[in-house]
Amino acid sequence: MSGKLKWVSTTILAVQRYNKAVIIGDGQVSLGNTVFKNNAKKVRKIGDNVLCGFAGNAADALTLVDRLEGQLEKYPSQTLRACVSVAKAWRTEKYLKHLEASLIVVDQNNLIELDGTGNVVEVDGGVIGIGSGGLFAVSAARALIESTTLDAEEIAEKAMKIAGDLCIFTNHNTIKEVIQWTKTE
């Protein structure tokens, strides 16, 4: 780290199950080994049917969320296309190129991770997580999906509790956003 303190944060988890999608994030932001803030809001609802959560530099992430919102307005109901457009700009536009953040984008049909390397990863299995406690939360959520009939919201809450118990950079002050849709057979 060459003598500089490093900002470390966060845990973001998204779960899709049955007719519901949830994105949940903890509130902790750490500077080095110090808790700098414990109630940061790192999840957003974009329109009526898209959820977004971010990890990394907050200003960078919010710049990307704004860009994503613009692309979703340009391509309504085409979340994947909007994400690909943001990823292309992130990699090619000079002022976006150095942004340090990761995003999770969720709607009825998609679980997507965007990062600064140009990745647009569509995840199947109903669970995705990012940040310092992301793997803890994903592992817990996958176990709950396979062993229970809990809905997405209950799974997300329990998995984040487990992540907060295990990861020193994750706390139990969570904020979540939920979308639901009518089940189609």
Short mmCIF file of C-alpha atoms in Angstrom, two decimals:
data_model
loop_
_atom_site.label_atom_id
_atom_site.label_comp_id
_atom_site.label_asym_id
_atom_site.label_seq_id
_atom_site.Cartn_x
_atom_site.Cartn_y
_atom_site.Cartn_z
CA MET A 1 0.00 0.00 0.00
CA SER A 2 3.05 2.25 -0.13
CA GLY A 3 2.29 4.09 3.11
CA LYS A 4 -1.21 5.19 2.14
CA LEU A 5 -4.29 4.05 3.98
CA LYS A 6 -6.65 2.13 1.75
CA TRP A 7 -10.41 2.57 1.73
CA VAL A 8 -11.98 -0.83 2.24
CA SER A 9 -15.64 -1.47 1.86
CA THR A 10 -18.27 -3.21 1.46
CA THR A 11 -20.60 -6.14 1.03
CA ILE A 12 -23.31 -6.09 -1.59
CA LEU A 13 -25.52 -9.12 -2.22
CA ALA A 14 -28.29 -9.69 -4.75
CA VAL A 15 -30.72 -12.61 -4.62
CA GLN A 16 -33.45 -13.58 -7.09
CA ARG A 17 -35.95 -16.19 -6.06
CA TYR A 18 -39.51 -16.98 -7.00
CA ASN A 19 -41.02 -13.64 -8.10
CA LYS A 20 -38.74 -11.32 -6.13
CA ALA A 21 -35.28 -9.78 -6.42
CA VAL A 22 -33.44 -8.13 -3.55
CA ILE A 23 -30.23 -6.18 -3.34
CA ILE A 24 -28.81 -5.55 0.11
CA GLY A 25 -25.69 -3.76 1.26
CA ASP A 26 -24.03 -3.13 4.56
CA GLY A 27 -23.29 0.37 5.77
CA GLN A 28 -19.64 0.12 6.73
CA VAL A 29 -16.87 2.13 5.12
CA SER A 30 -13.39 1.56 6.53
CA LEU A 31 -10.21 3.58 6.19
CA GLY A 32 -7.33 1.27 6.96
CA ASN A 33 -8.29 -0.55 10.14
CA THR A 34 -10.72 2.17 11.28
CA VAL A 35 -14.47 2.27 10.74
CA PHE A 36 -14.96 5.60 9.02
CA LYS A 37 -18.73 5.41 8.54
CA ASN A 38 -21.27 2.76 9.52
CA ASN A 39 -24.45 3.75 7.66
CA ALA A 40 -23.48 4.38 4.04
CA LYS A 41 -26.16 3.71 1.41
CA LYS A 42 -24.72 1.58 -1.36
CA VAL A 43 -27.88 0.30 -3.03
CA ARG A 44 -30.28 2.11 -5.34
CA LYS A 45 -33.52 1.46 -7.14
CA ILE A 46 -33.43 2.70 -10.72
CA GLY A 47 -36.90 3.24 -12.06
CA ASP A 48 -39.52 0.70 -11.06
CA ASN A 49 -37.78 -2.51 -11.98
CA VAL A 50 -33.96 -2.30 -11.76
CA LEU A 51 -31.80 -2.49 -8.64
CA CYS A 52 -28.15 -1.51 -8.40
CA GLY A 53 -25.52 -1.87 -5.69
CA PHE A 54 -21.90 -0.81 -5.66
CA ALA A 55 -18.58 -1.45 -3.99
CA GLY A 56 -15.42 0.58 -4.27
CA ASN A 57 -14.95 4.32 -4.51
CA ALA A 58 -18.36 5.91 -3.87
CA ALA A 59 -17.89 8.90 -6.16
CA ASP A 60 -16.73 6.62 -8.97
CA ALA A 61 -19.60 4.21 -8.38
CA LEU A 62 -22.21 6.97 -8.34
CA THR A 63 -20.82 8.29 -11.62
CA LEU A 64 -21.34 4.84 -13.10
CA VAL A 65 -24.82 4.51 -11.60
CA ASP A 66 -25.76 7.84 -13.21
CA ARG A 67 -24.39 6.57 -16.52
CA LEU A 68 -26.38 3.35 -16.13
CA GLU A 69 -29.56 5.32 -15.43
CA GLY A 70 -29.05 7.23 -18.66
CA GLN A 71 -28.54 4.04 -20.61
CA LEU A 72 -31.66 2.48 -19.10
CA GLU A 73 -33.63 5.54 -20.21
CA LYS A 74 -32.15 5.09 -23.70
CA TYR A 75 -32.82 1.32 -23.71
CA PRO A 76 -35.91 0.74 -21.53
CA SER A 77 -36.49 -2.90 -20.54
CA GLN A 78 -33.06 -3.81 -21.94
CA THR A 79 -30.96 -4.01 -18.80
CA LEU A 80 -28.21 -6.17 -20.28
CA ARG A 81 -27.82 -3.86 -23.29
CA ALA A 82 -27.61 -0.83 -20.97
CA CYS A 83 -24.94 -2.59 -18.87
CA VAL A 84 -22.87 -3.47 -21.95
CA SER A 85 -23.07 0.15 -23.08
CA VAL A 86 -21.82 1.37 -19.69
CA ALA A 87 -18.99 -1.20 -19.71
CA LYS A 88 -17.87 -0.10 -23.19
CA ALA A 89 -17.78 3.55 -22.11
CA TRP A 90 -16.01 2.60 -18.87
CA ARG A 91 -13.20 1.00 -20.86
CA THR A 92 -12.90 3.56 -23.64
CA GLU A 93 -13.76 7.04 -22.35
CA LYS A 94 -10.80 8.84 -20.86
CA TYR A 95 -12.52 10.20 -17.74
CA LEU A 96 -14.32 6.91 -16.97
CA LYS A 97 -11.31 4.67 -17.59
CA HIS A 98 -9.80 5.11 -14.13
CA LEU A 99 -12.94 4.74 -12.04
CA GLU A 100 -12.55 2.18 -9.26
CA ALA A 101 -15.81 0.45 -8.47
CA SER A 102 -17.89 -2.63 -9.14
CA LEU A 103 -21.64 -2.66 -9.74
CA ILE A 104 -24.31 -5.31 -9.40
CA VAL A 105 -27.39 -4.73 -11.52
CA VAL A 106 -30.55 -6.78 -11.01
CA ASP A 107 -33.95 -6.94 -12.67
CA GLN A 108 -36.55 -9.62 -13.18
CA ASN A 109 -34.42 -11.52 -15.70
CA ASN A 110 -30.83 -10.56 -14.98
CA LEU A 111 -28.13 -10.67 -12.32
CA ILE A 112 -25.16 -8.76 -13.73
CA GLU A 113 -21.79 -7.67 -12.40
CA LEU A 114 -19.95 -4.77 -14.06
CA ASP A 115 -16.35 -3.92 -13.30
CA GLY A 116 -13.63 -1.65 -14.59
CA THR A 117 -11.91 -4.38 -16.59
CA GLY A 118 -14.85 -4.37 -18.99
CA ASN A 119 -16.51 -7.46 -17.59
CA VAL A 120 -20.26 -7.73 -17.92
CA VAL A 121 -20.91 -11.01 -16.17
CA GLU A 122 -24.39 -12.50 -16.26
CA VAL A 123 -24.74 -14.77 -13.28
CA ASP A 124 -27.14 -17.67 -13.02
CA GLY A 125 -28.13 -19.46 -9.86
CA GLY A 126 -29.97 -16.53 -8.34
CA VAL A 127 -27.11 -15.05 -6.26
CA ILE A 128 -24.29 -12.57 -6.79
CA GLY A 129 -22.11 -10.66 -4.36
CA ILE A 130 -19.26 -8.16 -4.46
CA GLY A 131 -17.01 -6.43 -1.98
CA SER A 132 -14.91 -7.58 0.92
CA GLY A 133 -17.64 -9.80 2.38
CA GLY A 134 -19.18 -10.75 -0.96
CA LEU A 135 -17.98 -14.36 -0.97
CA PHE A 136 -19.21 -14.92 2.58
CA ALA A 137 -22.65 -13.58 1.66
CA VAL A 138 -22.82 -15.54 -1.61
CA SER A 139 -21.81 -18.78 0.11
CA ALA A 140 -24.44 -18.34 2.80
CA ALA A 141 -27.14 -17.40 0.27
CA ARG A 142 -26.39 -20.40 -1.94
CA ALA A 143 -26.60 -22.73 1.03
CA LEU A 144 -29.95 -21.20 2.02
CA ILE A 145 -31.32 -21.48 -1.52
CA GLU A 146 -30.44 -25.16 -1.65
CA SER A 147 -31.69 -26.03 1.84
CA THR A 148 -34.75 -23.85 2.45
CA THR A 149 -37.89 -22.45 0.85
CA LEU A 150 -37.19 -18.93 2.12
CA ASP A 151 -37.89 -16.11 -0.31
CA ALA A 152 -35.22 -13.82 -1.76
CA GLU A 153 -35.60 -11.16 0.92
CA GLU A 154 -35.27 -13.61 3.83
CA ILE A 155 -32.25 -15.27 2.21
CA ALA A 156 -30.54 -11.92 1.59
CA GLU A 157 -31.06 -10.79 5.19
CA LYS A 158 -29.76 -14.04 6.70
CA ALA A 159 -26.77 -14.21 4.34
CA MET A 160 -25.78 -10.61 5.11
CA LYS A 161 -25.99 -11.35 8.83
CA ILE A 162 -23.55 -14.23 8.31
CA ALA A 163 -21.23 -12.04 6.19
CA GLY A 164 -21.30 -9.35 8.89
CA ASP A 165 -20.39 -11.93 11.51
CA LEU A 166 -17.37 -13.12 9.47
CA CYS A 167 -15.97 -10.11 7.60
CA ILE A 168 -14.41 -7.30 9.64
CA PHE A 169 -15.18 -4.83 6.83
CA THR A 170 -18.93 -5.63 6.89
CA ASN A 171 -21.41 -4.51 9.51
CA HIS A 172 -25.04 -5.34 10.33
CA ASN A 173 -26.46 -1.93 9.32
CA THR A 174 -28.04 -3.01 6.07
CA ILE A 175 -30.11 -1.22 3.48
CA LYS A 176 -32.08 -3.18 0.92
CA GLU A 177 -34.21 -2.59 -2.13
CA VAL A 178 -36.77 -5.06 -3.43
CA ILE A 179 -38.63 -5.57 -6.68
CA GLN A 180 -41.45 -8.03 -7.24
CA TRP A 181 -43.25 -9.14 -10.34
CA THR A 182 -46.26 -11.21 -11.20
CA LYS A 183 -45.36 -14.84 -11.67
CA THR A 184 -45.79 -16.03 -15.25
CA GLU A 185 -46.17 -19.69 -16.00
#
